[in-house]
Short mmCIF file of C-alpha atoms and ligand atoms in Angstrom, two decimals:
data_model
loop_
_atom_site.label_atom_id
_atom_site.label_comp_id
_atom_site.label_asym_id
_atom_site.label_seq_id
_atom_site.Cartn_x
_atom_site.Cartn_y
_atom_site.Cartn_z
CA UNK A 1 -49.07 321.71 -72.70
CA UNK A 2 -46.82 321.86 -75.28
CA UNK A 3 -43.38 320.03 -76.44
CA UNK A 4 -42.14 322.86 -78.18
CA UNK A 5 -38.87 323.90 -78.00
CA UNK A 6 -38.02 321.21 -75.51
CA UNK A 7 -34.47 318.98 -74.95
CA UNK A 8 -34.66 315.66 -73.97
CA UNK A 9 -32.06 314.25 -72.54
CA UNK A 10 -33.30 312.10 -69.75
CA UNK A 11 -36.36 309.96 -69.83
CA UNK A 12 -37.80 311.77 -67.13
CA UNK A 13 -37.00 315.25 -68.84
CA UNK A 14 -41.09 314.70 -70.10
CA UNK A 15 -43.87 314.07 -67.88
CA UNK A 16 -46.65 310.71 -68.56
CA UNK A 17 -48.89 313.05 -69.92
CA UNK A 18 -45.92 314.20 -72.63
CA UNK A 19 -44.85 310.81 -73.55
CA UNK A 20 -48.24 310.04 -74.38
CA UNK A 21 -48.80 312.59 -76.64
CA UNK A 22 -45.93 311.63 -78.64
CA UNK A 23 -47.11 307.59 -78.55
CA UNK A 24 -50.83 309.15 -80.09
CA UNK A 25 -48.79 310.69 -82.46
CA UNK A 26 -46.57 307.77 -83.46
CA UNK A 27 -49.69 305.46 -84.12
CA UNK A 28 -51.00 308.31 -86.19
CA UNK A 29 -48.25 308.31 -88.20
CA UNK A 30 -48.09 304.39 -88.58
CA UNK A 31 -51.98 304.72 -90.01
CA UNK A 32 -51.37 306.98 -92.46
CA UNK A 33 -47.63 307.98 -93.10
CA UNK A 34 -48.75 309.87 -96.03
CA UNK A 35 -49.82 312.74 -94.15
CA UNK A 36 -46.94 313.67 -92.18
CA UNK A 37 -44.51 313.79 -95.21
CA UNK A 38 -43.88 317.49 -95.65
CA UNK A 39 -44.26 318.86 -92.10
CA UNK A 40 -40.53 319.12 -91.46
CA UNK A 41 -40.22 320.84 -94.73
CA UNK A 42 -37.56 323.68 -94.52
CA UNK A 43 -36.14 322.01 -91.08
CA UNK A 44 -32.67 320.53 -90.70
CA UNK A 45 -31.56 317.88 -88.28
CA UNK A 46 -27.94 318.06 -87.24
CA UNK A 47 -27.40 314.55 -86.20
CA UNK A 48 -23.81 314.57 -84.54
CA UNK A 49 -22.69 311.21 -83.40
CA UNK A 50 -19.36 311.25 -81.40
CA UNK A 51 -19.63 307.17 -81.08
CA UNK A 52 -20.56 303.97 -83.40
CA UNK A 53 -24.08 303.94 -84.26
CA UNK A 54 -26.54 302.29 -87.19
CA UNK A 55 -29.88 302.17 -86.08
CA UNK A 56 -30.34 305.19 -83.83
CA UNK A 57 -28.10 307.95 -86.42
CA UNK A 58 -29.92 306.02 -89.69
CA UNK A 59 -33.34 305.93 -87.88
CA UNK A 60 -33.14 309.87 -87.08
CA UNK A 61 -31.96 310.60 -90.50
CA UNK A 62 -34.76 308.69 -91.92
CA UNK A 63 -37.37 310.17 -89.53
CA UNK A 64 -36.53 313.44 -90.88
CA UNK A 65 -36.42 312.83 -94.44
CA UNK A 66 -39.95 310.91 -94.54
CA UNK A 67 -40.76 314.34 -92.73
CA UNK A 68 -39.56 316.46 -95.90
CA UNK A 69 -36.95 317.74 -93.59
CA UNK A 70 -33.06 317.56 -94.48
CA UNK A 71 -30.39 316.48 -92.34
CA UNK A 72 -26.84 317.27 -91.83
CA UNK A 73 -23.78 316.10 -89.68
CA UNK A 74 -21.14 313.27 -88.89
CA UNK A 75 -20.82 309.76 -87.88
CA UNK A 76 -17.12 309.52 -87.15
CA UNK A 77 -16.22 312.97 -84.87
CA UNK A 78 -12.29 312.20 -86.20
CA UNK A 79 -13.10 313.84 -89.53
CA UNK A 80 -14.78 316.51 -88.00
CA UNK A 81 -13.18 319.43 -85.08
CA UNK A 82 -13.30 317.58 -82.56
CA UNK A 83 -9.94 316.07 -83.39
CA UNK A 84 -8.49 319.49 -83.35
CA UNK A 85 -9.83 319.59 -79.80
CA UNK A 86 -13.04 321.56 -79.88
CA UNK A 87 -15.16 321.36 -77.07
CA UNK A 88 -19.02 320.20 -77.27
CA UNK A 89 -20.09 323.46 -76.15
CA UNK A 90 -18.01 325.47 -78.95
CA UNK A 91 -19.89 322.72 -81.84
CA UNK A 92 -23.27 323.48 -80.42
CA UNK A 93 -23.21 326.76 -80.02
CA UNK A 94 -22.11 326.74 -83.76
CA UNK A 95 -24.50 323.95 -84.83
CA UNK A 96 -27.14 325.83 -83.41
CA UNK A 97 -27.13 328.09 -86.26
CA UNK A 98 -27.01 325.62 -88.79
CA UNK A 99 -29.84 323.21 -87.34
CA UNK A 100 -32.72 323.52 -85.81
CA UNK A 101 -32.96 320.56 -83.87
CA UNK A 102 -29.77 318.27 -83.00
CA UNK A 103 -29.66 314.47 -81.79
CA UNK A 104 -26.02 313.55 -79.90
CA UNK A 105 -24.51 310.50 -79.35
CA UNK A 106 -21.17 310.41 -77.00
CA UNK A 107 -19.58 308.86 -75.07
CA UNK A 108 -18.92 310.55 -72.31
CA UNK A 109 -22.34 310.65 -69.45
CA UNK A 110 -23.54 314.02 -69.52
CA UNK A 111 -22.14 315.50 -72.79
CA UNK A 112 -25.94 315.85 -74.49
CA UNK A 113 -26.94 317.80 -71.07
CA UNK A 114 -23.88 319.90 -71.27
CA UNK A 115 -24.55 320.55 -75.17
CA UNK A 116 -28.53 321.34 -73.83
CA UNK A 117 -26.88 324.72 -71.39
CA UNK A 118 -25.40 326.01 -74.90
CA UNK A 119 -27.43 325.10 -77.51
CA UNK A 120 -30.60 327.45 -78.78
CA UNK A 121 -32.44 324.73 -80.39
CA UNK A 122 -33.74 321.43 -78.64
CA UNK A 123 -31.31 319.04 -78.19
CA UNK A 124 -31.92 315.12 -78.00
CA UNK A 125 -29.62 312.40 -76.31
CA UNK A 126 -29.07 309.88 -78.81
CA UNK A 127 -27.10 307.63 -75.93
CA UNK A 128 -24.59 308.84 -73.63
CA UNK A 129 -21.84 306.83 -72.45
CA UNK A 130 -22.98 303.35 -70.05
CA UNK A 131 -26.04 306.54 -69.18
CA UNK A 132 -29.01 306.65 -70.43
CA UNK A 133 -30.78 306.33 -74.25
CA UNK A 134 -33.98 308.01 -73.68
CA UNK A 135 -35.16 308.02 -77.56
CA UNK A 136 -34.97 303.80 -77.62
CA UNK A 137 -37.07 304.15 -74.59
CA UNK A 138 -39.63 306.11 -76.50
CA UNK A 139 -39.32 302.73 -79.21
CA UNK A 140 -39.54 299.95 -76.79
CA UNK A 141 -42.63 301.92 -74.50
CA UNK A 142 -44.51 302.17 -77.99
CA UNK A 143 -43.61 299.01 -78.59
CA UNK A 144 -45.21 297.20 -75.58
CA UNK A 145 -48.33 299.65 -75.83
CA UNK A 146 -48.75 298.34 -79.28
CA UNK A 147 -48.46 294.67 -78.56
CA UNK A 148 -48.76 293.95 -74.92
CA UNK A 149 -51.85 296.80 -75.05
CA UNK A 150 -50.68 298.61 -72.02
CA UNK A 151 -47.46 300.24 -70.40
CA UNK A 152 -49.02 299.38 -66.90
CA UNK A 153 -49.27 296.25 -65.67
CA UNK A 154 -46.33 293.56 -67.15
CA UNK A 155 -43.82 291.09 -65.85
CA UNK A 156 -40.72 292.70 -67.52
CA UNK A 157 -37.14 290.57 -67.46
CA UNK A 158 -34.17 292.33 -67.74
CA UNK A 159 -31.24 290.12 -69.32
CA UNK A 160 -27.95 290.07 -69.76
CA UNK A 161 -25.98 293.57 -69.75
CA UNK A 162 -27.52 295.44 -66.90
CA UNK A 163 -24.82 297.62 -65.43
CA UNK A 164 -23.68 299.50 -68.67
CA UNK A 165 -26.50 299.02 -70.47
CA UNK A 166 -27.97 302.73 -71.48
CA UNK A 167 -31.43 301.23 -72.42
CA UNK A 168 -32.10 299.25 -69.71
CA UNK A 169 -31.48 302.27 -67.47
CA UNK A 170 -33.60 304.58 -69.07
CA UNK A 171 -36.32 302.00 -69.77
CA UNK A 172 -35.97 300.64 -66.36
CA UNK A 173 -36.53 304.82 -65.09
CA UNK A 174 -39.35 305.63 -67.30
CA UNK A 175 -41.00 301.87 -66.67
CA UNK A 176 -41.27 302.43 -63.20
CA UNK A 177 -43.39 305.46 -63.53
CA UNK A 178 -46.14 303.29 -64.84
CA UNK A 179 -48.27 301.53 -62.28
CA UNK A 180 -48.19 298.27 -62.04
CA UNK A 181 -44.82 296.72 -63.59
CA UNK A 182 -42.52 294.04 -62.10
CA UNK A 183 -38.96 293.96 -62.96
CA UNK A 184 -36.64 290.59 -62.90
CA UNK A 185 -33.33 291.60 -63.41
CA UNK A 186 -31.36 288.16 -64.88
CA UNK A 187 -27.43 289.08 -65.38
CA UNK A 188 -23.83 287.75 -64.09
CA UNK A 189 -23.19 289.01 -60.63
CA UNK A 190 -20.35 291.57 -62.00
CA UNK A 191 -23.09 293.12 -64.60
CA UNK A 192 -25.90 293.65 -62.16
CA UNK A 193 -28.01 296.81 -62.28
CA UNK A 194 -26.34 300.05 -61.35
CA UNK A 195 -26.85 300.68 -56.55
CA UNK A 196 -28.23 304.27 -58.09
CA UNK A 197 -30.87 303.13 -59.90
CA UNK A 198 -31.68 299.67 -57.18
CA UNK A 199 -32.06 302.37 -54.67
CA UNK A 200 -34.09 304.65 -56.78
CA UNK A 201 -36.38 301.88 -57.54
CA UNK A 202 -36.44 300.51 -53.80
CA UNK A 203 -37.43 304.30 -52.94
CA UNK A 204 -39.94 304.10 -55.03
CA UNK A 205 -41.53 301.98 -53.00
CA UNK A 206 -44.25 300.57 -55.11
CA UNK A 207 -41.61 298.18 -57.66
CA UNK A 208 -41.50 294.61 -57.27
CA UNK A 209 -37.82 293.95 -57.84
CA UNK A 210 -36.37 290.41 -58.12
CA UNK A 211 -32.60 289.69 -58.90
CA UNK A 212 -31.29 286.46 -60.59
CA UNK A 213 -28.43 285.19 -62.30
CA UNK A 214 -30.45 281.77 -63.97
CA UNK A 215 -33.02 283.57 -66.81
CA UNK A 216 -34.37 279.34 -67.34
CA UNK A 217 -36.14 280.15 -63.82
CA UNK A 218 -38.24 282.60 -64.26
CA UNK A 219 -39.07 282.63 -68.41
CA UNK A 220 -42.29 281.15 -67.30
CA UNK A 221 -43.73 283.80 -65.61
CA UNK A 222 -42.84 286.57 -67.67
CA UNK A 223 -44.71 288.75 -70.04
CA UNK A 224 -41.67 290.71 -71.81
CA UNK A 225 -37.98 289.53 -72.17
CA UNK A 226 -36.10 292.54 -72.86
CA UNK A 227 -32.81 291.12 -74.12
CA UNK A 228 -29.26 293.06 -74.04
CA UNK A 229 -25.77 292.88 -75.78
CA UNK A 230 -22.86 292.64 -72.97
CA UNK A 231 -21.05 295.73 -73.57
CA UNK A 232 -17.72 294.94 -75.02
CA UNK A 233 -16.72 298.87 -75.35
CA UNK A 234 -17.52 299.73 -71.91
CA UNK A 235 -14.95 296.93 -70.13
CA UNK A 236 -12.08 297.91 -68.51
CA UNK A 237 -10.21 294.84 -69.78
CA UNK A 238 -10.69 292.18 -72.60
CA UNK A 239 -10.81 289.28 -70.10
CA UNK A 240 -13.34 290.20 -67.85
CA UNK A 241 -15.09 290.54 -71.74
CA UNK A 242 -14.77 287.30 -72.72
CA UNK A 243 -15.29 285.66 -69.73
CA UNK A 244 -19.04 287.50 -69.65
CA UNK A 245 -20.01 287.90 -73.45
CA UNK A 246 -21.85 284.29 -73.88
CA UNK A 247 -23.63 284.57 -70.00
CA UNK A 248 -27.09 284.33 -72.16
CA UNK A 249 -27.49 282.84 -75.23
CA UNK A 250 -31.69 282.56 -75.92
CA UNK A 251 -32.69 279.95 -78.23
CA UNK A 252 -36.00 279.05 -79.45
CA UNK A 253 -35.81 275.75 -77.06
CA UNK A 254 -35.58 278.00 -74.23
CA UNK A 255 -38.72 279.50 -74.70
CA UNK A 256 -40.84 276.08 -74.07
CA UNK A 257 -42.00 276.97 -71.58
CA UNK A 258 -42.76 280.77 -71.64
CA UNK A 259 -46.09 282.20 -72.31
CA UNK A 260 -47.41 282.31 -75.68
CA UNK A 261 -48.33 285.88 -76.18
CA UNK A 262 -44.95 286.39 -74.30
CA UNK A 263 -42.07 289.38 -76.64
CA UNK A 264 -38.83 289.23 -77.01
CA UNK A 265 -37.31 292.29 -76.92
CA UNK A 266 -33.53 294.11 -77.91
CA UNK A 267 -32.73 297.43 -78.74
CA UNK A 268 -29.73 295.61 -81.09
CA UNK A 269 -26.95 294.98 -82.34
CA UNK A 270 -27.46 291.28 -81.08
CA UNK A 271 -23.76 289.78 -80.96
CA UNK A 272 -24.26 285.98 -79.40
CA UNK A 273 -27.62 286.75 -76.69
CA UNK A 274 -30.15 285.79 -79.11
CA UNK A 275 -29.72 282.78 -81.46
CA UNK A 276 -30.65 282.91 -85.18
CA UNK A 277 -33.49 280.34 -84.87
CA UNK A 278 -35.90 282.73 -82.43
CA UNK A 279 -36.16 285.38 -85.51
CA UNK A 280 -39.10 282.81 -87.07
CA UNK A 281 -41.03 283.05 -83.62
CA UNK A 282 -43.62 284.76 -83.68
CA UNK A 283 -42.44 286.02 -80.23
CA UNK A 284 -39.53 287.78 -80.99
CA UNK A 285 -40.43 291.22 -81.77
CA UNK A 286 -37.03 293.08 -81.99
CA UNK A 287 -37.68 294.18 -85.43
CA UNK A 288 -40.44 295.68 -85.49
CA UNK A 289 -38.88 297.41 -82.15
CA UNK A 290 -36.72 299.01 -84.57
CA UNK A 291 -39.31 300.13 -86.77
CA UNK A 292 -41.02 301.82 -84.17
CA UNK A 293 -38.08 303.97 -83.11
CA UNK A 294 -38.64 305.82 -86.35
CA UNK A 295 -41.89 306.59 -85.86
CA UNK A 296 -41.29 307.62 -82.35
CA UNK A 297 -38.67 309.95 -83.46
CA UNK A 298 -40.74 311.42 -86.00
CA UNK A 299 -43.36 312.06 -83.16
CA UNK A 300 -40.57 313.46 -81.13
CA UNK A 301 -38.72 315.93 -83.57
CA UNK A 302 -42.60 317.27 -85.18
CA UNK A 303 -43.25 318.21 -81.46
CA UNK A 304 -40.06 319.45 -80.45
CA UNK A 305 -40.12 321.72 -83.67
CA UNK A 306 -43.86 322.71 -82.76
CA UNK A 307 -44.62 322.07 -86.04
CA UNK A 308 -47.55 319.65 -85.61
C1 NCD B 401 -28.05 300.40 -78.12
C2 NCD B 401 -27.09 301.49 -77.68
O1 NCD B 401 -26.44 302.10 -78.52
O2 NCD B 401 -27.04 301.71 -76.49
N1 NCD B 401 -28.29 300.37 -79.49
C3 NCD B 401 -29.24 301.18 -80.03
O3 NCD B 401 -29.20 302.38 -79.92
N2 NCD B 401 -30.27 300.58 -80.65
C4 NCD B 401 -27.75 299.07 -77.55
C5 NCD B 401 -26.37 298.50 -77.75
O4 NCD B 401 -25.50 299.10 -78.37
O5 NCD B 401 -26.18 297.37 -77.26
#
């Protein structure tokens, strides 16, 4: 078995047994960084992000850099070709030359696949469109392995953004691949999860699904809150915006009643969803979530290079 050479572009691009070779790797890394900072030596990323972006661009960057790897690209496609009108085949076909491994953001669904049928090194979706983020999955699974102890097994509730939200979808996918797992999906009627992905988990056959609008209900019974941002830059019109953007707003009062050793989750950026005063609780673990994602991605780019 071997992840060399690979694209990811969908969570379910990898099999279990894959993703849990790069989790062993990523707690190798976090116990003992040292030894994994010249692998990448030689290697460039080509990090080419066609839509806004901090943590996922900055966290690849950095990923490759404490590798000993360089990195090259841009962060704002109207100073590059593509506002002369070049097409994301013609750039990777290109870019494939000067990289040897690329991460893509865009926002159009599909456009990392597409770049995937042209490129000749592996490609990695870094978000596409209201699709599917399959490198914050690889944070958020590490981080409930790390501090729930197991992927199987957990009450998960989904709040707040669920129909364009890219990393519930691919979380939600990859999730329900693991034995075990309930899902309570809390959002406003108009942001409820995608009917392809409802039916995919109904087909399933073995996910407990539960819908709600009223997240007060069930924060007692749950063992991960997995918070979203609504997602202004996916509406159709401003009103329909405002009208949703404060549905949730979690407080540290609001989680009286929820289990102790329950986590707070968020792939960020938090706008309103998550008030100021839950960062001091020991519960709310979206920080370190964001930690993680760098050491997933350095498990993810030494494997897809092969040079690990
Ligand atoms: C998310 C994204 O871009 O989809 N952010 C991230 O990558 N950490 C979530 C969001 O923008 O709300």
């Amino acid at each position: 078995m071997s992840l060399k050479g690979k694209h990811l572009i969908d969570p379910n691009d990898f099999t279990l047994e894959e993703l849990d070779e790069i989790f062993d790797l990523s707690e190798k890394i976090i116990k003992d960084k040292e030894a994994y900072n010249s692998i990448c030596n030689g290697k460039i990323l080509g990090a080419l992000f066609y839509e806004p972006s901090t943590r996922t661009r900055l966290s690849f960057e950095s990923a490759m850099l404490r590798m000993g790897g360089r990195v090259l690209g841009f962060s704002d496609a109207t100073h590059s070709s593509v506002a002369k009108g070049e097409s994301v085949a013609d750039t990777i076909r290109v870019l494939s030359s000067y990289a040897d491994i690329v991460v893509m953001r865009h926002p159009k669904e599909g456009a990392p696949r597409l770049a995937s049928q042209y490129a000749n090194v592996p490609i990695i979706n870094g978000g596409d469109g209201g699709h599917q983020h399959p490198t914050q999955t690889l944070a958020d699974l590490l981080t409930i392995r790390v501090l729930k102890g197991s992927i199987e097994g957990n009450k998960i509730a989904f709040c707040g953004d669920l129909k364009f939200g890219r990393t519930v979808h691919s979380l939600i996918k990859t999730l329900s691949r693991y034995s075990g797992n309930k899902f309570i999906l809390v959002s406003p009627n108009e942001l409820r999860l995608p009917k392809y992905l409802k039916n995919m988990l109904i087909k399933n056959g073995n996910i407990d699904i539960y819908e709600t609008e009223d997240l007060e209900s069930v924060i007692e019974e749950i063992d991960i809150l997995y918070m979203t941002r609504i997602q202004k830059e996916r509406f159709f019109n401003e009103a329909d915006y405002v009208r949703l953007k404060d549905s949730y707003i979690l407080t540290r009062n609001k989680l009286n009643n929820a289990k102790s050793d329950m986590i707070v989750m968020h792939p960020l950026p938090r706008v309103n969803e998550i008030s100021y005063d839950l960062d001091e609780d020991e519960r709310a673990v979206y920080f370190t979530q964001a930690r993680f994602g760098i050491y997933t991605r350095m498990a993810l780019m030494s494997l897809l290079l092969g040079v690990i």
